[in-house]
Coordinates of C-alpha atoms and ligand atoms in Angstrom, one line a residue:
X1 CA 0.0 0.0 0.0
X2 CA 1.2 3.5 -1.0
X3 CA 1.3 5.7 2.0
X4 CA 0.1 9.2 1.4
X5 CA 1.3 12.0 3.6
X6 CA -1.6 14.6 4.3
X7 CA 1.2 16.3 5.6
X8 CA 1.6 20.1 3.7
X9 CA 5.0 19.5 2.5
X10 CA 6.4 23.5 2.2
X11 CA 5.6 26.7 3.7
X12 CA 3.2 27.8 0.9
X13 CA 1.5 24.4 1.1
X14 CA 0.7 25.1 5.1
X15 CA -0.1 28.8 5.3
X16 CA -2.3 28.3 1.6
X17 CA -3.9 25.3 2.9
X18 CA -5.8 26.4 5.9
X19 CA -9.7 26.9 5.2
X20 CA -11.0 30.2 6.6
X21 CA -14.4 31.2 6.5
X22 CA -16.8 33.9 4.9
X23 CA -20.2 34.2 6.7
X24 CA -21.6 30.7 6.7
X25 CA -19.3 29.4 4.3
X26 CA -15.8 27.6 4.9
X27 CA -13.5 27.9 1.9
X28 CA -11.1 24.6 1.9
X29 CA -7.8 26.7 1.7
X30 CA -6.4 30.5 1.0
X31 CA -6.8 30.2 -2.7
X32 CA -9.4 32.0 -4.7
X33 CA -9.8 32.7 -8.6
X34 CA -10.0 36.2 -9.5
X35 CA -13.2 37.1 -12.0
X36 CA -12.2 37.1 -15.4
X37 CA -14.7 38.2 -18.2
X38 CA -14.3 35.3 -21.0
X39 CA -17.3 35.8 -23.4
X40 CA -17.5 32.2 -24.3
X41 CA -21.3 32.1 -23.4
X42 CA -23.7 32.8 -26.5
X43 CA -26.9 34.3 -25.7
X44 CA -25.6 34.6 -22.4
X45 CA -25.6 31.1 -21.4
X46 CA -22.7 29.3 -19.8
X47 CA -22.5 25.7 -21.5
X48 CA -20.6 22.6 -20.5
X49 CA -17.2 24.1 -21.9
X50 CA -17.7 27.0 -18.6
X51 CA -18.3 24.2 -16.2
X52 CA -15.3 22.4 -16.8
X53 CA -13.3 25.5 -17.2
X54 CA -14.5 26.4 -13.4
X55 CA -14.6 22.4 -12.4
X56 CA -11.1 21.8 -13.7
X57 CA -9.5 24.8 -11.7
X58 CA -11.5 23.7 -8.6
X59 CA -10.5 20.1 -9.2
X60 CA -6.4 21.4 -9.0
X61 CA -7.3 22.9 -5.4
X62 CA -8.5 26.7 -6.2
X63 CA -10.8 26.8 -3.1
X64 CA -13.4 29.5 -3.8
X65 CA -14.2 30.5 -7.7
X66 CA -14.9 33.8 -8.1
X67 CA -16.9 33.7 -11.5
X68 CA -16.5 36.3 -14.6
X69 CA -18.7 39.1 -14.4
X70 CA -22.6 38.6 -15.4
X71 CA -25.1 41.1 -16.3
X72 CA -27.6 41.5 -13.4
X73 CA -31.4 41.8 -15.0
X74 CA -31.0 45.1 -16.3
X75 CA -31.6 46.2 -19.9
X76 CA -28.1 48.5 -19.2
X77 CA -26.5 46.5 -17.5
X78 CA -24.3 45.5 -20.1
X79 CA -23.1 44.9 -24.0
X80 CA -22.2 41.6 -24.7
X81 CA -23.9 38.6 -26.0
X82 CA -21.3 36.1 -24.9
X83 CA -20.9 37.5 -21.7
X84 CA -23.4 35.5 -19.6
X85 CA -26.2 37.0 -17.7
X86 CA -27.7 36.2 -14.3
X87 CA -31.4 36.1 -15.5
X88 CA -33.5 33.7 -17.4
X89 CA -34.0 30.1 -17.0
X90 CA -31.7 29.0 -19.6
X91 CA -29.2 31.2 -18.6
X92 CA -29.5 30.3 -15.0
X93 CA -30.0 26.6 -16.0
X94 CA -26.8 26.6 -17.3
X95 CA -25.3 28.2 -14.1
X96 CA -26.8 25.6 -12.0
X97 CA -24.5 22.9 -13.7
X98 CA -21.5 25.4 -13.4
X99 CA -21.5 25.5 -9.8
X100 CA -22.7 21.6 -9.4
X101 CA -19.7 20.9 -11.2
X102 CA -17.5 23.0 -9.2
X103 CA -19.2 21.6 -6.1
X104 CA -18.6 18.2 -7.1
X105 CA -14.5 18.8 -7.7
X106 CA -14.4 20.2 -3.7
X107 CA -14.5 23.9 -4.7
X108 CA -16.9 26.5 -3.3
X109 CA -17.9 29.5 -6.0
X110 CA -19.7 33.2 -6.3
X111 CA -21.1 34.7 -9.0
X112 CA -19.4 38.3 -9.8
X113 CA -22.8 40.5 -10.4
X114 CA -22.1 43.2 -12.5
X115 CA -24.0 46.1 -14.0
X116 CA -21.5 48.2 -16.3
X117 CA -23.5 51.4 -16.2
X118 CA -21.9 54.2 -18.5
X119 CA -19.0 52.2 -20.3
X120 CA -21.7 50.7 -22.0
X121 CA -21.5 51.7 -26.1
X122 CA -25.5 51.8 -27.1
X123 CA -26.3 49.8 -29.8
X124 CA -24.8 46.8 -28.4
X125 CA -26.8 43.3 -27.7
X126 CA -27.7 42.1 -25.4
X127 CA -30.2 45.3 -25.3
X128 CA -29.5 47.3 -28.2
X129 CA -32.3 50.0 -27.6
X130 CA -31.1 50.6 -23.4
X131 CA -29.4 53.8 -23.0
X132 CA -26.0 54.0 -20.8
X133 CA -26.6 55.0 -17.6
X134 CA -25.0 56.1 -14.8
X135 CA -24.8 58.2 -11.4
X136 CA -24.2 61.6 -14.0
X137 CA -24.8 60.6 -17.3
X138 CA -20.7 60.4 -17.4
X139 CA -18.2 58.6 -18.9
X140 CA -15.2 58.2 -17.1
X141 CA -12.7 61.1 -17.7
X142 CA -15.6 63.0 -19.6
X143 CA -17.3 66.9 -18.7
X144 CA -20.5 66.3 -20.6
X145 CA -22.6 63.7 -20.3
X146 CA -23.4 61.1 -23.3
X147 CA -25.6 58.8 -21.1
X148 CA -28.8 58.8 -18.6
X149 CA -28.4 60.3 -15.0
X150 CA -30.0 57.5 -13.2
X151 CA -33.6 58.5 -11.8
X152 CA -35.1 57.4 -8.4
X153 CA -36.5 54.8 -10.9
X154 CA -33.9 53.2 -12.9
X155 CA -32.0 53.1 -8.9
X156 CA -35.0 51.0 -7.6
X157 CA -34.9 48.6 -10.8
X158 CA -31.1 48.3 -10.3
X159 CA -30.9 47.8 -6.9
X160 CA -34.1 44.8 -7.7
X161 CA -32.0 43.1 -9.6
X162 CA -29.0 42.7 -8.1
X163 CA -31.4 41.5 -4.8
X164 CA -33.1 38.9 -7.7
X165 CA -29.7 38.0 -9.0
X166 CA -28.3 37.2 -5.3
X167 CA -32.1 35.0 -4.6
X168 CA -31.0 33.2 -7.9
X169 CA -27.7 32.2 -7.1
X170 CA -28.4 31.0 -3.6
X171 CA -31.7 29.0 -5.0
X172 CA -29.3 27.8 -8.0
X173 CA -26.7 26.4 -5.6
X174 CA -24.1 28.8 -5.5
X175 CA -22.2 29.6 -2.3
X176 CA -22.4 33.1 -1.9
X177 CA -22.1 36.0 -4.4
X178 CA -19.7 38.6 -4.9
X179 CA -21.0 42.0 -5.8
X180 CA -19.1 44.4 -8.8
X181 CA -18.0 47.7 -7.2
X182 CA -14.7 48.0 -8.7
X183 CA -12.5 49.1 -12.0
X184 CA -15.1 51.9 -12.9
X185 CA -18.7 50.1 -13.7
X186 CA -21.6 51.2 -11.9
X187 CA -21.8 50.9 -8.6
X188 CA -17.6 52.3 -8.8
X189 CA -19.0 55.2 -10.7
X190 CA -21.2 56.0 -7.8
X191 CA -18.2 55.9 -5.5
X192 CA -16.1 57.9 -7.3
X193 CA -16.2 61.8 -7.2
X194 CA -14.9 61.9 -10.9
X195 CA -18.1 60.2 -12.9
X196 CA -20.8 60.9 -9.6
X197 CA -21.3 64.5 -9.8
X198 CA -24.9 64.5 -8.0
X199 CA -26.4 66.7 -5.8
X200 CA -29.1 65.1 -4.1
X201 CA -28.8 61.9 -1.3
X202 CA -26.6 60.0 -3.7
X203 CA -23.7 62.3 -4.3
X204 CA -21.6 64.6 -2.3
X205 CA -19.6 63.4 0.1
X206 CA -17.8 59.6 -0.1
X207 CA -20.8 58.5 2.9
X208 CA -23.4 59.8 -0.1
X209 CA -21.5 58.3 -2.8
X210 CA -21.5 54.8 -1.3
X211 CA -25.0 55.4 -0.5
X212 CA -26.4 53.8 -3.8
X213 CA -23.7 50.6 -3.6
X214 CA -24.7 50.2 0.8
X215 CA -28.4 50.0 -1.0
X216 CA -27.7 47.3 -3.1
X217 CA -25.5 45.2 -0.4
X218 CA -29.1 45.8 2.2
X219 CA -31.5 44.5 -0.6
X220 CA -28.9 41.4 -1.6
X221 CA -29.0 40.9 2.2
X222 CA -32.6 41.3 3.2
X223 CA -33.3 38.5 0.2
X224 CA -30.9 36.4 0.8
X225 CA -30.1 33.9 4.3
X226 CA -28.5 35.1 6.9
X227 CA -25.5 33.2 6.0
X228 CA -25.1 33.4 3.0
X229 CA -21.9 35.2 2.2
X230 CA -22.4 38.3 0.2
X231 CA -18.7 39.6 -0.9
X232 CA -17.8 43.2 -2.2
X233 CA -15.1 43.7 -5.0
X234 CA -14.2 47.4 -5.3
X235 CA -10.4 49.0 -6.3
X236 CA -9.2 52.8 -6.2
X237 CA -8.1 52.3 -10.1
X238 CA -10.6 52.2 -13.0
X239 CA -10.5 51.1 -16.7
X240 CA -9.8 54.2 -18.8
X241 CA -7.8 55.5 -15.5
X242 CA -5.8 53.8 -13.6
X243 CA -4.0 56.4 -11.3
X244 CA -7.9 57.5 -10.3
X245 CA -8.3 57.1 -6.3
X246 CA -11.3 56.9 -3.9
X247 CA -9.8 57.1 -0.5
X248 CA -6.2 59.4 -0.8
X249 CA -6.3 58.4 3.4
X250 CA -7.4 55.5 5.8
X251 CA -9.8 57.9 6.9
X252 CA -11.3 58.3 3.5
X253 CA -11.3 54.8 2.9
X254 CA -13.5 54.1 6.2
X255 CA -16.0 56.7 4.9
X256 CA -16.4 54.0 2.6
X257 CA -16.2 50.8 4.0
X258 CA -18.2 51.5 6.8
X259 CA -21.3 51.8 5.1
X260 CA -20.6 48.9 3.3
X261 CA -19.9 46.5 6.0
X262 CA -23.2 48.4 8.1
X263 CA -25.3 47.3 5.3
X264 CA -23.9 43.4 5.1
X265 CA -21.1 42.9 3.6
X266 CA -19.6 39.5 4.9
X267 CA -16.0 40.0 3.3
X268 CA -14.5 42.6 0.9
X269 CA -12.3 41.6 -2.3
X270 CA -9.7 44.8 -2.6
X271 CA -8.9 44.8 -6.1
X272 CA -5.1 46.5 -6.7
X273 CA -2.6 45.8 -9.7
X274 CA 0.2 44.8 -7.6
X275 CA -0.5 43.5 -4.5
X276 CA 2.6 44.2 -2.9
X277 CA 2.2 47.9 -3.0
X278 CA 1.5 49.7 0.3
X279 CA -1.6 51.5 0.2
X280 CA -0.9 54.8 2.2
X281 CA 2.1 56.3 3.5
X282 CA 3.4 55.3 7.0
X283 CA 2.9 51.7 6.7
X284 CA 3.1 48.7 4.5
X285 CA 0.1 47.4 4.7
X286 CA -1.9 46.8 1.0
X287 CA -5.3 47.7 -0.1
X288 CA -6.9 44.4 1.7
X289 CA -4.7 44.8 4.8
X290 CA -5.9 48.3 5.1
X291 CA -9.5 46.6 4.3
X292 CA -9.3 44.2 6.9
X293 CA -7.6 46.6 9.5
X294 CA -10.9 49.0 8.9
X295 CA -13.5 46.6 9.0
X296 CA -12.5 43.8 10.7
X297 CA -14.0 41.7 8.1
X298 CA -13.0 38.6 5.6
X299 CA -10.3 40.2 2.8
X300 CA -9.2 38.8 -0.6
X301 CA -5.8 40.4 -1.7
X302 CA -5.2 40.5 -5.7
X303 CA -2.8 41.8 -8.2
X304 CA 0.2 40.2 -10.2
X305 CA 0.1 37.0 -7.9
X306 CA 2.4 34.3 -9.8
X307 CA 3.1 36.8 -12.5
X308 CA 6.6 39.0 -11.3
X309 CA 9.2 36.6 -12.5
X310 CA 11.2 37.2 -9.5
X311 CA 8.0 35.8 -7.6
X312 CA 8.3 32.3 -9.9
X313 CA 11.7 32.6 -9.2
X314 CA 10.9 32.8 -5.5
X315 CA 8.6 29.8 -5.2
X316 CA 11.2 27.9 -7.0
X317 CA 13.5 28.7 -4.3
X318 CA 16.4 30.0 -5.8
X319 CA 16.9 33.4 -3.4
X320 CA 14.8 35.3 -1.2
X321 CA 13.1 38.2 -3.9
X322 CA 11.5 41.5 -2.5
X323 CA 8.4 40.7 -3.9
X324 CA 8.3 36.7 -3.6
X325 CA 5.8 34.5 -1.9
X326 CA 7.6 34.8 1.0
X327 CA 6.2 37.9 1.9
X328 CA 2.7 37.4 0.5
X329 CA 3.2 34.3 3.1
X330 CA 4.2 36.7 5.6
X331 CA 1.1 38.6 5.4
X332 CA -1.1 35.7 5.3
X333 CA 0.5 34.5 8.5
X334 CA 0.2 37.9 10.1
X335 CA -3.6 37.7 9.3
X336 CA -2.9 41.3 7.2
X337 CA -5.9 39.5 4.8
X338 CA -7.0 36.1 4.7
X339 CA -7.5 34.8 0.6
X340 CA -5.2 35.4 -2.5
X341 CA -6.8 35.9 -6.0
X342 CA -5.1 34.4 -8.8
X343 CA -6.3 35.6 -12.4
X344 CA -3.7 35.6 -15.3
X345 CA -1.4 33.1 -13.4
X346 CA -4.9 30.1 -13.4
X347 CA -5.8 31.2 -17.1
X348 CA -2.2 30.1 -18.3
X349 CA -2.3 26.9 -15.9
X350 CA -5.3 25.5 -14.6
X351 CA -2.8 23.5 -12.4
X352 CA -1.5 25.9 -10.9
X353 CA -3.4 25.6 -7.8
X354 CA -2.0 22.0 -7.5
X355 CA 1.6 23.1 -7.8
X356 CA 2.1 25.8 -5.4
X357 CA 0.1 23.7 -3.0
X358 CA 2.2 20.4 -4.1
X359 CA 5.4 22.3 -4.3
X360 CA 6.0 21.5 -7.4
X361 CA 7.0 25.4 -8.1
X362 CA 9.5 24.5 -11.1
X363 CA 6.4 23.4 -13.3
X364 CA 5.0 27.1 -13.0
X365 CA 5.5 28.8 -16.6
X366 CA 5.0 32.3 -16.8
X367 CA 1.7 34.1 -18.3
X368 CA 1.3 34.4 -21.9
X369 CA -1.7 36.7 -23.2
X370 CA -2.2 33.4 -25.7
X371 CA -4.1 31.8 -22.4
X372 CA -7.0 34.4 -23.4
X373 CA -7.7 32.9 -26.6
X374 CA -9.6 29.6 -25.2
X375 CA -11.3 28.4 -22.4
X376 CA -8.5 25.9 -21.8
Ligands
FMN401 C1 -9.1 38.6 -19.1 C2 -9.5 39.4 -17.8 C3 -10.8 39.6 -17.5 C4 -11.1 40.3 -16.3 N1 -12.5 40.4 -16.0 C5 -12.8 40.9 -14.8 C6 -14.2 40.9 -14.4 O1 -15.1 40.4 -15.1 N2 -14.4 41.4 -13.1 C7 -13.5 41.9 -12.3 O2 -13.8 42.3 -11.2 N3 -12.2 41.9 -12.7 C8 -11.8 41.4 -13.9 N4 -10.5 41.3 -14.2 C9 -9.5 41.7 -13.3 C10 -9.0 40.4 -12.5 O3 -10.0 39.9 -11.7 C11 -7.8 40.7 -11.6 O4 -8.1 41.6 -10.6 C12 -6.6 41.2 -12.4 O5 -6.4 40.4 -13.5 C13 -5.3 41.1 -11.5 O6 -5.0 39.8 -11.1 P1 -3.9 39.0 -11.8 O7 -2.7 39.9 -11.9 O8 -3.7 37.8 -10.9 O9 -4.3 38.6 -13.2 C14 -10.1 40.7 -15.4 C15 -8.8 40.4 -15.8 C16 -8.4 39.8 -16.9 C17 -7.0 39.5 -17.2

């Protein structure tokens, strides 16, 4: 008989391997997959090829799926045909065997609901007709509006379908859902004082501008369990601007938070580039440290994990880099934020869960932008 140590064999393998928890939910290990907008799903519907895609990554040991972005039920909500959506029993059928499959290969998974408010380009599926719209009417980085300043109206149908997208995925099977705040869509164009130029409850001050996002979180909550994790994504940078800040202190980011974790939030996903880069002056904590320190809740760290060679050169052991896993350990260890979100690194290698957690770091290859072409 083969013996078959349970034992973690390296350093990664023990700190990664630990389960934590988010609300009711207990993720197997420290491992998550970033959301990653693929557009393999026509008419919106995630087929058997998205399953396995998930299923395989959960199989190698990636312990909570975070899923692309899908459109909540919202004629704006987005402008993509093979994005999938988050409404409508075919769509939602097809959903139901993504996350049975990623159940049934040990993994735990969210859905990313997303509404893209004014980067949608009218004209495109899967609505052509639906205007963009937004907190001003703006684009980011523009003075004059080209879209629809959201009325009391269109913020009541938003904020209902992100609460029907969040009943669906718990009545579907999913684990929990993670909500879009980040990288300049909606609810980020809300947050930021660049595209949210409103004067009445919903703009002003950062407590205003998170008003309309704390909204969404309340209704998600109110329909969903008790338990059931509800996680928010949200990042300082934007698409089209990637030096654009919300919080320029801790202070400023609490304005924010706070709201957020008030209204239900079980754990917040702090989207940065780099993850190694401190946040604020005076200390080295990152965007999810500084999360975490705030709110005291769950916190998924991002950015560049696996990517920096000196970080492959790190796992493989051969010196002690600045910017290695070693300290990305550290930080784990020091309970700084408790998951790490891999996205380009788990595109090129569905394995690659497997082989930080097996140590088998030599068989990491770096990231090639040829890993967007399938859904390998
Ligand atoms: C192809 C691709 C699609 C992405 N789509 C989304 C998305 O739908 N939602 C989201 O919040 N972030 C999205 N991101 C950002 C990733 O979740 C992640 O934050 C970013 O890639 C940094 O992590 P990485 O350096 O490990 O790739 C996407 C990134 C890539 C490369």
């Amino acid at each position: 008989m083969t013996a078959i140590s349970a034992e973690p064999t390296s350093r990664a393998a023990r700190i990664l391997s630990r389960p934590t928890t988010i609300n009711g939910l207990t993720v197997p290990n420290r491992i998550a997959m970033a959301p990653m907008t693929r557009a393999f799903s026509p008419g919106g519907v995630p087929g058997a090829d998205v399953a396995s895609y998930y299923s395989r990554r959960a199989a190698a040991g990636v312990g909570l799926i975070v899923t692309e972005g899908t459109y909540v039920g919202h004629d704006s909500a987005g402008q993509s045909d093979s994005i999938p959506r988050f409404h409508g029993e075919e769509q939602l059928a097809g959903w139901a065997k993504v996350a049975e499959e990623v159940h049934a290969a040990g993994g735990t998974i969210v859905p990313q609901l997303w509404h893209i408010g004014m980067v949608r380009e009218q004209g495109q599926p899967p609505y052509a007709d639906a205007p963009a719209v937004g907190p001003s009417g703006l684009r980011i980085g523009a003075d004059e509006p080209t879209g629809k300043a959201m009325t009391q109206r269109d913020l009541d149908d938003v904020i209902g379908a992100f609460a029907e997208a969040a009943a669906a995925a718990e009545r579907i099977g999913f684990d929990g859902v993670e909500l879009h705040g980040a990288h300049g869509y909606l609810l980020d164009q809300f947050l930021w004082e660049g595209t949210n130029r409103r004067t009445d409850s919903y703009g002003g001050d950062p407590v205003a501008r998170t008003k309309f996002a704390a909204e969404i979180v309340a209704a998600v909550r109110e329909t969903v369990s008790p338990d059931f994790p509800i996680i928010f994504r949200y990042s300082q940078w934007k698409q089209e601007a990637y030096r654009a800040r919300l919080a320029e202190t801790p202070q400023e980011l609490e304005a924010v938070l706070a709201p957020l974790s008030a209204a239900g939030v079980d754990a917040f996903h702090a989207s940065t580039r780099r993850y190694w880069l401190p946040e604020f002056d005076g200390s080295d904590l990152n965007l999810a440290g500084w999360t975490k320190k705030l709110t005291g809740k769950t916190t998924i760290t991002v950015g560049s994990v696996g990517l920096d060679g000196d970080f492959l050169r790190g796992f493989a052991g051969e010196g002690s880099p600045v910017k290695g896993i070693d300290d990305l350990l550290d930080s784990l260890e020091r309970e700084e934020f408790d998951l790490v979100a891999v996205g380009r690194a788990l595109l090129q290698d569905p394995q690659w869960a497997a082989k930080v957690l097996d140590g088998r770091f030599e068989e990491l290859a770096p990231y090639e932008a040829s890993a967007l072409a399938t859904l390998s």
